[in-house]
Tab-separated table of C-alpha atoms in Angstrom:
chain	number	residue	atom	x	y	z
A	1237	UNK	CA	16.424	-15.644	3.696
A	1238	UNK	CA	18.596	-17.605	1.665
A	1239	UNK	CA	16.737	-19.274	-1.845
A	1240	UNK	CA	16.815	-23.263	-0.829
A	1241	UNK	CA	18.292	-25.133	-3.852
A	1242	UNK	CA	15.845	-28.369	-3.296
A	1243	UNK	CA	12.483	-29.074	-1.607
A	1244	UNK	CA	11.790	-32.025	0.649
A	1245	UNK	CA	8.638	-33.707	-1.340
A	1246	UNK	CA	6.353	-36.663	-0.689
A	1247	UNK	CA	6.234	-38.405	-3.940
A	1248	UNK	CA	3.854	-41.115	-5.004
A	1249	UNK	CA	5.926	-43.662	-7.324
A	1250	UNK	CA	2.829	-45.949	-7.741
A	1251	UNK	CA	-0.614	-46.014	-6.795
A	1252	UNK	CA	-1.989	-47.215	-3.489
A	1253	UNK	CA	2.277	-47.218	-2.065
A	1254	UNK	CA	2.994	-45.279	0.806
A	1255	UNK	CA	5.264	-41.794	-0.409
A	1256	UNK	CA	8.480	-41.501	-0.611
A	1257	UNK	CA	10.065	-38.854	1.154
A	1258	UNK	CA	12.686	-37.461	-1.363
A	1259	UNK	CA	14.055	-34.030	-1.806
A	1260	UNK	CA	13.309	-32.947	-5.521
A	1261	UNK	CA	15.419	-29.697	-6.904
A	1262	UNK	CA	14.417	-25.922	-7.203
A	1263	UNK	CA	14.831	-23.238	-9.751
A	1264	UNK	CA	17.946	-21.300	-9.048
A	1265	UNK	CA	15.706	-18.017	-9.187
A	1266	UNK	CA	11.732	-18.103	-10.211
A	1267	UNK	CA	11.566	-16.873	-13.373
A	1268	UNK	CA	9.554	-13.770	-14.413
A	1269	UNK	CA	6.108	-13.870	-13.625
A	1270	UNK	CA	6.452	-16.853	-11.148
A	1271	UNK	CA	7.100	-17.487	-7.655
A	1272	UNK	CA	8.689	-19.904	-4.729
A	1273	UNK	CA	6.521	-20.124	-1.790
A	1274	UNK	CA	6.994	-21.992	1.787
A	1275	UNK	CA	4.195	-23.990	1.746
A	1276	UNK	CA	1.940	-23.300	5.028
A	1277	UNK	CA	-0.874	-26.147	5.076
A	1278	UNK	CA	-2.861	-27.691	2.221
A	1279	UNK	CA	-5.254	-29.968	2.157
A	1280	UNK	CA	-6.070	-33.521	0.268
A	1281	UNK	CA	-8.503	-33.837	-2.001
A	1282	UNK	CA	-10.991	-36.384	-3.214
A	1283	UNK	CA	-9.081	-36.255	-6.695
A	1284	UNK	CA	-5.672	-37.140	-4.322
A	1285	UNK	CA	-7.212	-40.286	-3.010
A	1286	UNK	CA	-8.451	-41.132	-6.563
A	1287	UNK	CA	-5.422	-40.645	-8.232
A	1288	UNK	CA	-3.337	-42.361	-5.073
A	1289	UNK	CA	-5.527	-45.608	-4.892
A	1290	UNK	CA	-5.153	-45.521	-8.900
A	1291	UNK	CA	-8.896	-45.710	-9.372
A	1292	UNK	CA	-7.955	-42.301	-11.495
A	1293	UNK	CA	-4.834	-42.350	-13.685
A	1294	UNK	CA	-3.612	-41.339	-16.759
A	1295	UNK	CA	-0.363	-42.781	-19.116
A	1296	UNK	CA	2.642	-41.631	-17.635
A	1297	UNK	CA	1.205	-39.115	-14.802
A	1298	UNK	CA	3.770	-41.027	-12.255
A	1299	UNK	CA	6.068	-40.166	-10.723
A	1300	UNK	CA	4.225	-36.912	-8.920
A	1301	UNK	CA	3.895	-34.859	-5.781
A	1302	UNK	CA	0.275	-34.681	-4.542
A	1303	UNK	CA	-1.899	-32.345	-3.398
A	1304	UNK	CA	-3.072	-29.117	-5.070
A	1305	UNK	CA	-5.123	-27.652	-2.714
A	1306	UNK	CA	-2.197	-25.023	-0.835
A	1307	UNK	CA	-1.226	-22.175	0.792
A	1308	UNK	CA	2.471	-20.949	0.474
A	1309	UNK	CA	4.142	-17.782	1.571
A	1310	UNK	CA	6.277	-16.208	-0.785
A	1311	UNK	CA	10.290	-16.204	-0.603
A	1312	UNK	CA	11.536	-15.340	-3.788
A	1313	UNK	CA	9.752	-13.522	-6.869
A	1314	UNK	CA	10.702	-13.196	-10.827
A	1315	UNK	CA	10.580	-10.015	-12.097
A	1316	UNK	CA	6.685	-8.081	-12.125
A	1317	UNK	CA	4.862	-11.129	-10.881
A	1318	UNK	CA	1.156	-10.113	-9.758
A	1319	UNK	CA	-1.740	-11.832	-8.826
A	1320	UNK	CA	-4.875	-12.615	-10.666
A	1321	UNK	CA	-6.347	-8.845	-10.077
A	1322	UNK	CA	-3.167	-7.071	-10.695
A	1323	UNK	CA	-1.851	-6.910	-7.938
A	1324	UNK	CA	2.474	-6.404	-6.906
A	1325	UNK	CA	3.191	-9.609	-4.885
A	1326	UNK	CA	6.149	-9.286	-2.524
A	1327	UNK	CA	8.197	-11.181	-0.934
A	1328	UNK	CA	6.189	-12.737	2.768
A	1329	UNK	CA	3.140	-12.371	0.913
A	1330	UNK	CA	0.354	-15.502	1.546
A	1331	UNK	CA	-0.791	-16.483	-1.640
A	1332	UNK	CA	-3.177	-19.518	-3.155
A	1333	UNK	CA	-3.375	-20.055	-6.727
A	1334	UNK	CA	-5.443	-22.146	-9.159
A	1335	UNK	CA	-4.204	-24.145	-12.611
A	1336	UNK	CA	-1.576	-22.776	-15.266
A	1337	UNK	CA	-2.714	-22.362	-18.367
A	1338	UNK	CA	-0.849	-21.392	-22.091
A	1339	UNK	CA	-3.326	-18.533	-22.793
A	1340	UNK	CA	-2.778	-19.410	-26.458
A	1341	UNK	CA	-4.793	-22.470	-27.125
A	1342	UNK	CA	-8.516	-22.911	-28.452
A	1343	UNK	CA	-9.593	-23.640	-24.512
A	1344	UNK	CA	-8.322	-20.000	-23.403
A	1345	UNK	CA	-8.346	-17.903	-26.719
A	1346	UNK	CA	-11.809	-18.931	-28.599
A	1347	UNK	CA	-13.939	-20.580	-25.313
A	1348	UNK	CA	-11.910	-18.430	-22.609
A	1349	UNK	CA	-12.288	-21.308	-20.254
A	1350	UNK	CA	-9.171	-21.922	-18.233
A	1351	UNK	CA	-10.257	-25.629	-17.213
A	1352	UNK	CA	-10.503	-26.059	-20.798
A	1353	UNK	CA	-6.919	-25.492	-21.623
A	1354	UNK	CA	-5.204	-27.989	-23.557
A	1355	UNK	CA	-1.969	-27.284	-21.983
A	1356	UNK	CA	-2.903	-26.975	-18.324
A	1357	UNK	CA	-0.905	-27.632	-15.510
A	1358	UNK	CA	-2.294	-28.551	-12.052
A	1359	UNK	CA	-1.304	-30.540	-9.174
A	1360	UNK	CA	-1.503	-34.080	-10.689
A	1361	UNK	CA	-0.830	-33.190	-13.931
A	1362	UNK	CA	2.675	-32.636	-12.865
A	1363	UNK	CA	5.486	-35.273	-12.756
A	1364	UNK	CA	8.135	-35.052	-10.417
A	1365	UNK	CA	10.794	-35.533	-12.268
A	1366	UNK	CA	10.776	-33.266	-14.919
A	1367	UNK	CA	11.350	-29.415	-14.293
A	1368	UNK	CA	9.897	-27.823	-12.455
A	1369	UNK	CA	9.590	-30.780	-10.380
A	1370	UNK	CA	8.057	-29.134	-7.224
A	1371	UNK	CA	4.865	-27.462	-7.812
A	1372	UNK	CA	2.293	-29.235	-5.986
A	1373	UNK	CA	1.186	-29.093	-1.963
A	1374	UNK	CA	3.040	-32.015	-0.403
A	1375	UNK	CA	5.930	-30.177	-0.826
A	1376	UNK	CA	8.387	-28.209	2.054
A	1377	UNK	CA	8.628	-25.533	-0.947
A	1378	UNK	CA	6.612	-25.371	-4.613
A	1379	UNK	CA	7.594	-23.314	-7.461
A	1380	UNK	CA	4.702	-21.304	-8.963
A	1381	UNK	CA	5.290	-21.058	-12.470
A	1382	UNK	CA	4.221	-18.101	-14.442
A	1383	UNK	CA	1.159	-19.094	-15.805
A	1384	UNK	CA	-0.334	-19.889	-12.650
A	1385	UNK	CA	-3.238	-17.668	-11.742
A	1386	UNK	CA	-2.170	-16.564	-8.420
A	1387	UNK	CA	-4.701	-14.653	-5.536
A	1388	UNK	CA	-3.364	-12.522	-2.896
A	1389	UNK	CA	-4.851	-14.115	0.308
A	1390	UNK	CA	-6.993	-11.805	3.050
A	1391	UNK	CA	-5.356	-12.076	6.719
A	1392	UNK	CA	-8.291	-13.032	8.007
A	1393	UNK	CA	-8.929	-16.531	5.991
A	1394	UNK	CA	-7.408	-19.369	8.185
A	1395	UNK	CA	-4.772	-21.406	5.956
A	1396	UNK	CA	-7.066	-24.558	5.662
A	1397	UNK	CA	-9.999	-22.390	4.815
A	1398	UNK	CA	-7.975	-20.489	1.743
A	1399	UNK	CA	-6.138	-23.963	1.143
A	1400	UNK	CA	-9.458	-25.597	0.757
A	1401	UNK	CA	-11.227	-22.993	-1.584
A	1402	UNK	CA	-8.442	-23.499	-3.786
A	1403	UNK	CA	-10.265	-26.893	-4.871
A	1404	UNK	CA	-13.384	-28.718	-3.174
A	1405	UNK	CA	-14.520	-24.723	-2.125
A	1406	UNK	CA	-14.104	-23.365	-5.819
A	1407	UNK	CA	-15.870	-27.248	-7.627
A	1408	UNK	CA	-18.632	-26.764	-5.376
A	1409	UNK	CA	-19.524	-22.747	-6.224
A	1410	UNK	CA	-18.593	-23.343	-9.986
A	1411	UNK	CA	-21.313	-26.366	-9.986
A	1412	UNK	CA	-24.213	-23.942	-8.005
A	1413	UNK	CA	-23.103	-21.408	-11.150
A	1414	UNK	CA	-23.443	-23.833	-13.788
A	1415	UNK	CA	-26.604	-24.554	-12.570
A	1416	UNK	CA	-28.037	-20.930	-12.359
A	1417	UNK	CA	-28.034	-20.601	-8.446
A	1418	UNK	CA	-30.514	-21.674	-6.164
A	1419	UNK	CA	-33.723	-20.730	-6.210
A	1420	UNK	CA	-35.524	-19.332	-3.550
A	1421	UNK	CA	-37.190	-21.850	-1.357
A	1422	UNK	CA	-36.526	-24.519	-3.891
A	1423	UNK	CA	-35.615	-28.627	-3.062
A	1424	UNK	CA	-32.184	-29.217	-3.660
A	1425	UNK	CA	-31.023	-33.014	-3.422
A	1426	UNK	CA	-26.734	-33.055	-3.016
A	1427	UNK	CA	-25.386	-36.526	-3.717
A	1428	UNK	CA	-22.252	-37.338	-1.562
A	1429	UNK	CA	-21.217	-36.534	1.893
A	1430	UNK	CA	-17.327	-35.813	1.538
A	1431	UNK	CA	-15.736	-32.649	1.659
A	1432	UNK	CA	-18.201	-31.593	-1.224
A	1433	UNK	CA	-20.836	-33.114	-0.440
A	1434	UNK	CA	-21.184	-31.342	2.683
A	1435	UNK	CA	-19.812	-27.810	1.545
A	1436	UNK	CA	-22.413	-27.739	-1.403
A	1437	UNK	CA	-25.396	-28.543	1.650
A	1438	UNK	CA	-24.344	-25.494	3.560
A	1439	UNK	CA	-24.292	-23.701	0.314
A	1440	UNK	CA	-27.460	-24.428	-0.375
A	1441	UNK	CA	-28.571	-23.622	2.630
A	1442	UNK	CA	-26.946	-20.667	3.057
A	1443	UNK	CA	-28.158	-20.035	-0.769
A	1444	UNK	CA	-31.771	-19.618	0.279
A	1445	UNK	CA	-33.044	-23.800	-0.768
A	1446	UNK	CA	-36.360	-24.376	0.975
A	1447	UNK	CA	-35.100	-27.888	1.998
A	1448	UNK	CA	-31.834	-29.450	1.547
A	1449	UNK	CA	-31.346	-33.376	1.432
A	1450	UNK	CA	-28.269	-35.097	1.708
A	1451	UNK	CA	-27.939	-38.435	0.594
A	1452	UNK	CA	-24.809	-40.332	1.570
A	1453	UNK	CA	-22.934	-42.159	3.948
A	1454	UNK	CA	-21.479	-43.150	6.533
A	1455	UNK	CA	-23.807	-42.634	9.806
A	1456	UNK	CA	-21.352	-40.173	11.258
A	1457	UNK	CA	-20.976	-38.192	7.442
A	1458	UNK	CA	-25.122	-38.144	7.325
A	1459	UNK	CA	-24.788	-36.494	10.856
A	1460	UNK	CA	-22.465	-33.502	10.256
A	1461	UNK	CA	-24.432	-32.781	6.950
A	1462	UNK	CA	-27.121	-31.362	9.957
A	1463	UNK	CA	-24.973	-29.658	11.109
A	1464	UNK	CA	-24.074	-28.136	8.199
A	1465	UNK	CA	-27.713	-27.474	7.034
A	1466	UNK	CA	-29.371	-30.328	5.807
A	1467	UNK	CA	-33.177	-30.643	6.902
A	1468	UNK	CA	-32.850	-34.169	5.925
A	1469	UNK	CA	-30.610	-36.975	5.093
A	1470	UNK	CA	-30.882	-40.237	3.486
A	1471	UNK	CA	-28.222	-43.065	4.226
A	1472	UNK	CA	-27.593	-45.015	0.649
A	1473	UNK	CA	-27.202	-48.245	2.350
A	1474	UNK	CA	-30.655	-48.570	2.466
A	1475	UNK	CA	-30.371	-49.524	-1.477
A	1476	UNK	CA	-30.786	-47.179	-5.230
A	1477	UNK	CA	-34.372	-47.520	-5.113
A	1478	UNK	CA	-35.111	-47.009	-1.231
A	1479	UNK	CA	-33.028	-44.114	-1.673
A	1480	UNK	CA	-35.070	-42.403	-4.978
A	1481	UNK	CA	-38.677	-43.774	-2.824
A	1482	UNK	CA	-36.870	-41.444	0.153
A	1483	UNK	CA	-35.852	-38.383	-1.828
A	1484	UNK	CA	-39.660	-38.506	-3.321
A	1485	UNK	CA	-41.211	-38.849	0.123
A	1486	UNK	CA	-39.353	-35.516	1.729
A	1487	UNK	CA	-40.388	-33.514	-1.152
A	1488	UNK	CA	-44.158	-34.404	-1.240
A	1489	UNK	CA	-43.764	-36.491	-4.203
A	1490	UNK	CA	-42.807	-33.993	-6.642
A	1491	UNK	CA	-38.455	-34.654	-6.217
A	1492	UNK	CA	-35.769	-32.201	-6.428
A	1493	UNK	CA	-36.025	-29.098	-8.071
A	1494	UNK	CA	-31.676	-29.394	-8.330
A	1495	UNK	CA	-29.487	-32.518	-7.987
A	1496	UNK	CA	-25.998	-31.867	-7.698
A	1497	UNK	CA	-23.719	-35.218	-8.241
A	1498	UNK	CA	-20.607	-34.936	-5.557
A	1499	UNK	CA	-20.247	-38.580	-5.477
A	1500	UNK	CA	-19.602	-40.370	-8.583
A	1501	UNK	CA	-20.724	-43.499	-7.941
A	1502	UNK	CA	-21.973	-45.864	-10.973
A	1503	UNK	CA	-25.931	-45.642	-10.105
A	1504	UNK	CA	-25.562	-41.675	-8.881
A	1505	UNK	CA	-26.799	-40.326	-12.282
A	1506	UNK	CA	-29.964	-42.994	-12.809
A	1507	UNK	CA	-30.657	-42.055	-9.362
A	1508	UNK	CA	-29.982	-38.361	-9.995
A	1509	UNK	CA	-32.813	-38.876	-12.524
A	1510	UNK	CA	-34.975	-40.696	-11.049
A	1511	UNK	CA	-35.326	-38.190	-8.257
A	1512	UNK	CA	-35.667	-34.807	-10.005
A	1513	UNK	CA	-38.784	-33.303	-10.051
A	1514	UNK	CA	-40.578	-31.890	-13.668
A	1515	UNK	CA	-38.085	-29.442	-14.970
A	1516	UNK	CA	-35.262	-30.508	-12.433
A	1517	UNK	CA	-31.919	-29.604	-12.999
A	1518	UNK	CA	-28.919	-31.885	-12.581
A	1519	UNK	CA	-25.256	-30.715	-12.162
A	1520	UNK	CA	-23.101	-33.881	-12.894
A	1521	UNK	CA	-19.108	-33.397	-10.998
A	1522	UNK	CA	-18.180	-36.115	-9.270
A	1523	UNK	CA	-18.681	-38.782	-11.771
A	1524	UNK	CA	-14.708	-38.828	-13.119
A	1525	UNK	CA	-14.453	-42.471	-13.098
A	1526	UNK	CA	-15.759	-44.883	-16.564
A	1527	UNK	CA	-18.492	-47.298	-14.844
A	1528	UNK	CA	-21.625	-45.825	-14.822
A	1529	UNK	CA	-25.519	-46.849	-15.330
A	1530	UNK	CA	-27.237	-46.051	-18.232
A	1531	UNK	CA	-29.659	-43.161	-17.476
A	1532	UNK	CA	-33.367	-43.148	-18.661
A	1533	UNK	CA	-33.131	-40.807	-21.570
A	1534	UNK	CA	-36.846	-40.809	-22.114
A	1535	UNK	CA	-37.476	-39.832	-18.486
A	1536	UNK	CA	-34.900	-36.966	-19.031
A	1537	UNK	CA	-37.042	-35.777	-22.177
A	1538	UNK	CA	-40.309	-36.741	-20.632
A	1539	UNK	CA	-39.283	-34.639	-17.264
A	1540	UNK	CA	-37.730	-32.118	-19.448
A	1541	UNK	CA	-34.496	-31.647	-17.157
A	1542	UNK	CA	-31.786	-30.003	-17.796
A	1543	UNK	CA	-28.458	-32.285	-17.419
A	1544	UNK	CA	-24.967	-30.183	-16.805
A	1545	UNK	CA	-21.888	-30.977	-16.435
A	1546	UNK	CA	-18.940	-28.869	-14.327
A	1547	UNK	CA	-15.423	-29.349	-14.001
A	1548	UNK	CA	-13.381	-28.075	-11.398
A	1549	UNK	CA	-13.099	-24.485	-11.361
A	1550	UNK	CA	-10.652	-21.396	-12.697
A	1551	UNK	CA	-9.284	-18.776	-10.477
A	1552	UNK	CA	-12.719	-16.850	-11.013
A	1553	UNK	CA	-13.947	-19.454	-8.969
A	1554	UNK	CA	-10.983	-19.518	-6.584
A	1555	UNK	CA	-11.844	-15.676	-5.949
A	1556	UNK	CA	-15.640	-16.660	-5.369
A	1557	UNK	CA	-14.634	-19.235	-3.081
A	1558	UNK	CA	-12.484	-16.531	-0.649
A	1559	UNK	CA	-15.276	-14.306	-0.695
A	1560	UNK	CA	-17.583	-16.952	0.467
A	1561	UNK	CA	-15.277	-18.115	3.394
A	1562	UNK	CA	-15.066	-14.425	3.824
A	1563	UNK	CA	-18.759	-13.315	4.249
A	1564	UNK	CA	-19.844	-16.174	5.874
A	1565	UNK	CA	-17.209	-17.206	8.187
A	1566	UNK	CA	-19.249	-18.029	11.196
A	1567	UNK	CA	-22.549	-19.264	9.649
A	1568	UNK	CA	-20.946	-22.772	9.546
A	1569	UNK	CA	-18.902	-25.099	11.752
A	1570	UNK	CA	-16.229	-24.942	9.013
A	1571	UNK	CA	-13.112	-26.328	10.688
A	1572	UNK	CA	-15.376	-29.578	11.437
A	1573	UNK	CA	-14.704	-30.722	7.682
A	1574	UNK	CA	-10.636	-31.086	9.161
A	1575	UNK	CA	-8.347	-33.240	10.581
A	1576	UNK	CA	-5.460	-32.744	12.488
A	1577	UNK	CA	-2.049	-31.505	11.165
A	1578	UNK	CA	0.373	-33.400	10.361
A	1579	UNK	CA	4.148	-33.377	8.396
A	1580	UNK	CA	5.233	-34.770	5.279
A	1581	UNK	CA	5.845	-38.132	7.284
A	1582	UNK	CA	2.549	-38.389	7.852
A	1583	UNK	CA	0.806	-37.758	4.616
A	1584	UNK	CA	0.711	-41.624	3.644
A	1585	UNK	CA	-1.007	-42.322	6.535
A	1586	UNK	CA	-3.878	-39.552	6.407
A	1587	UNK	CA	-4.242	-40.526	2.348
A	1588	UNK	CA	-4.854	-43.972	3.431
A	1589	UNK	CA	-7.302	-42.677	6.766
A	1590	UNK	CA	-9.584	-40.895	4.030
A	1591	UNK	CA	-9.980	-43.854	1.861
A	1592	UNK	CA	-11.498	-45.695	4.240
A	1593	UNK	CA	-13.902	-42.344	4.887
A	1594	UNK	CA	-12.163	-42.040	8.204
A	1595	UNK	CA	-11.391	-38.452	7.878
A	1596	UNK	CA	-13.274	-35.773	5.423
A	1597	UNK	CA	-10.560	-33.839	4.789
A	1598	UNK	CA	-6.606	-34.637	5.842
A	1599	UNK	CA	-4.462	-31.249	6.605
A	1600	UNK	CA	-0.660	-31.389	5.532
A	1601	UNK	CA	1.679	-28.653	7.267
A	1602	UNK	CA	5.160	-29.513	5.803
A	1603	UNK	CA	6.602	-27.171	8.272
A	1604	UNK	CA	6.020	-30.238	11.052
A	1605	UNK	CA	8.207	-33.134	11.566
């Protein structure tokens, strides 16, 4: 097929505004090491709402295109561009792929930690109207530029399966590794009942935890956390300290052996705290915002838990997340976390459905009208 010159794009020009469907320009050719894809489905994000709603922003992030969880299929290649295991990529392959980094900064030379790059590129940290202009999901076509770790998709990962892992899938295993795993019939506590909120309970479960709590909301959330393993659920309407009395209760009074934070609101770490047993662990990730309540510190030394923190993930991560979908594909009711798909003219609309926690998780095909 013939290279398109431009991409149609959704573009958010300020926060909490509906997009603007504008067509933003192309490479002539992708450069060496980089790729243009068709973009096939992706899928919005908790960061997406965040960053659309402006409740997370940075100086001069706008304007941008959205979404960076994606799936693309390739029409054009640079010269010798592979994937992250070495792989020859051809054109009509179906490929994901996680942040760019610079591979020459303190972040990826001396820690070796590709979320730690000074220089990386990712989604929203992208503006629209600079080159390369198109590289995000709510796009008809995105350049991936060289740096971008890129992974080779199986055939037999659905597109908003391998779109998902790309984000929410990859955060979630990244947090269960920066906390050392699950332990064998252990009490894990997961805080939050979006999109990882409830992947993190079936991990758990599917991990081996002895009982798995979720504690979040709404109703209809707390229900499909059952369903995807939770032996128990606690609805945080009930108030912080009903909640932590709760959590205490279901594990015989000792709490949670691991607390993961997927939720971020202001009283999740005191709570986190609170409800960790002697020697808990705690994996803070979905506290990005500034308001928070101070935390006990002598009940974190008196307790003696161990407090981590766990950003994102790196294609590593990405890889872990495929394999995952891969091996346990029907152990789950997967395709329950998803919403219908729609087009680029309807992407305003589903943004707007999930922050009012009306859908977990909104699918974007641009290839739809």
């Amino acid at each position: 097929m013939d290279i398109p010159s431009s991409t149609r794009a959704a573009v958010l020009t300020a926060h909490g505004a509906s997009l603007d469907l504008t067509d933003l320009p192309l490479p002539p050719a992708p450069e060496r090491g980089a790729a243009l894809v068709r973009i096939v489905r992706t899928t919005l994000c908790g960061t997406d709402i965040e960053i659309w709603s402006g409740r997370m922003t940075l100086p001069g992030m706008l304007p941008m295109v959205l979404g960076h969880e994606m799936v693309g299929e390739i029409v054009a290649l640079g010269e010798d561009t592979r994937d992250a295991l070495g792989r020859k990529l051809s054109v009509g392959d179906r490929i994901g792929w996680s942040e760019s980094t610079c591979g020459a900064c303190h972040g990826c030379t001396v820690l070796r930690e590709p979320v730690a790059c000074s220089s990386r590129g990712y989604g929203f940290l992208q503006r629209a109207d600079v080159p390369p202009y198109a590289t995000a999901g709510l796009c008809e076509y995105a350049y991936v530029v060289p740096g971008a770790a890129k992974l080779r998709l199986p055939e037999e990962i659905p597109d908003t399966w391998a779109a998902m892992a790309g984000c929410a899938a990859k955060t979630v295993l990244r947090a269960f590794s920066r906390a050392g795993g699950v332990r064998p019939g252990s009490r894990v506590v997961v805080q939050g009942s979006g999109a990882l909120g409830l992947f993190a309970t079936a991990v758990a479960r599917i991990g081996g935890a002895g009982t798995v709590i979720n504690v979040g909301a709404p109703p209809a959330r707390l229900a499909l956390a059952d369903a995807f393993g939770a032996d128990a659920t606690v609805d945080i309407a009930t108030g912080s300290e009903a909640v932590v009395s709760r959590v205490r209760d279901l594990t015989g009074g000792h709490g949670a052996d691991l607390v993961l934070d997927f939720a971020g609101a202001p009283s999740v770490g005191r709570e986190a705290v609170e409800m960790a047993a002697q020697r808990g662990r705690i994996v803070v990730v979905g506290s990005t915002g500034p308001d928070c309540e101070p935390i006990a510190l002598g009940t974190v030394m008196g307790k003696e838990l161990t407090i981590t923190g766990s950003l994102n993930g790196d294609i590593a991560d990405y890889h872990e997340a495929i394999g995952f979908f891969t091996s346990f594909a029907g152990r789950m009711p997967w395709d329950r976390l998803f919403g219908e798909p729609v087009g680029l003219s309807g992407a305003s609309d589903r943004i707007a459905a999930m922050s009012r926690h009306e859908e977990i998780k909104a699918v974007i095909d641009p290839r739809l009208a």
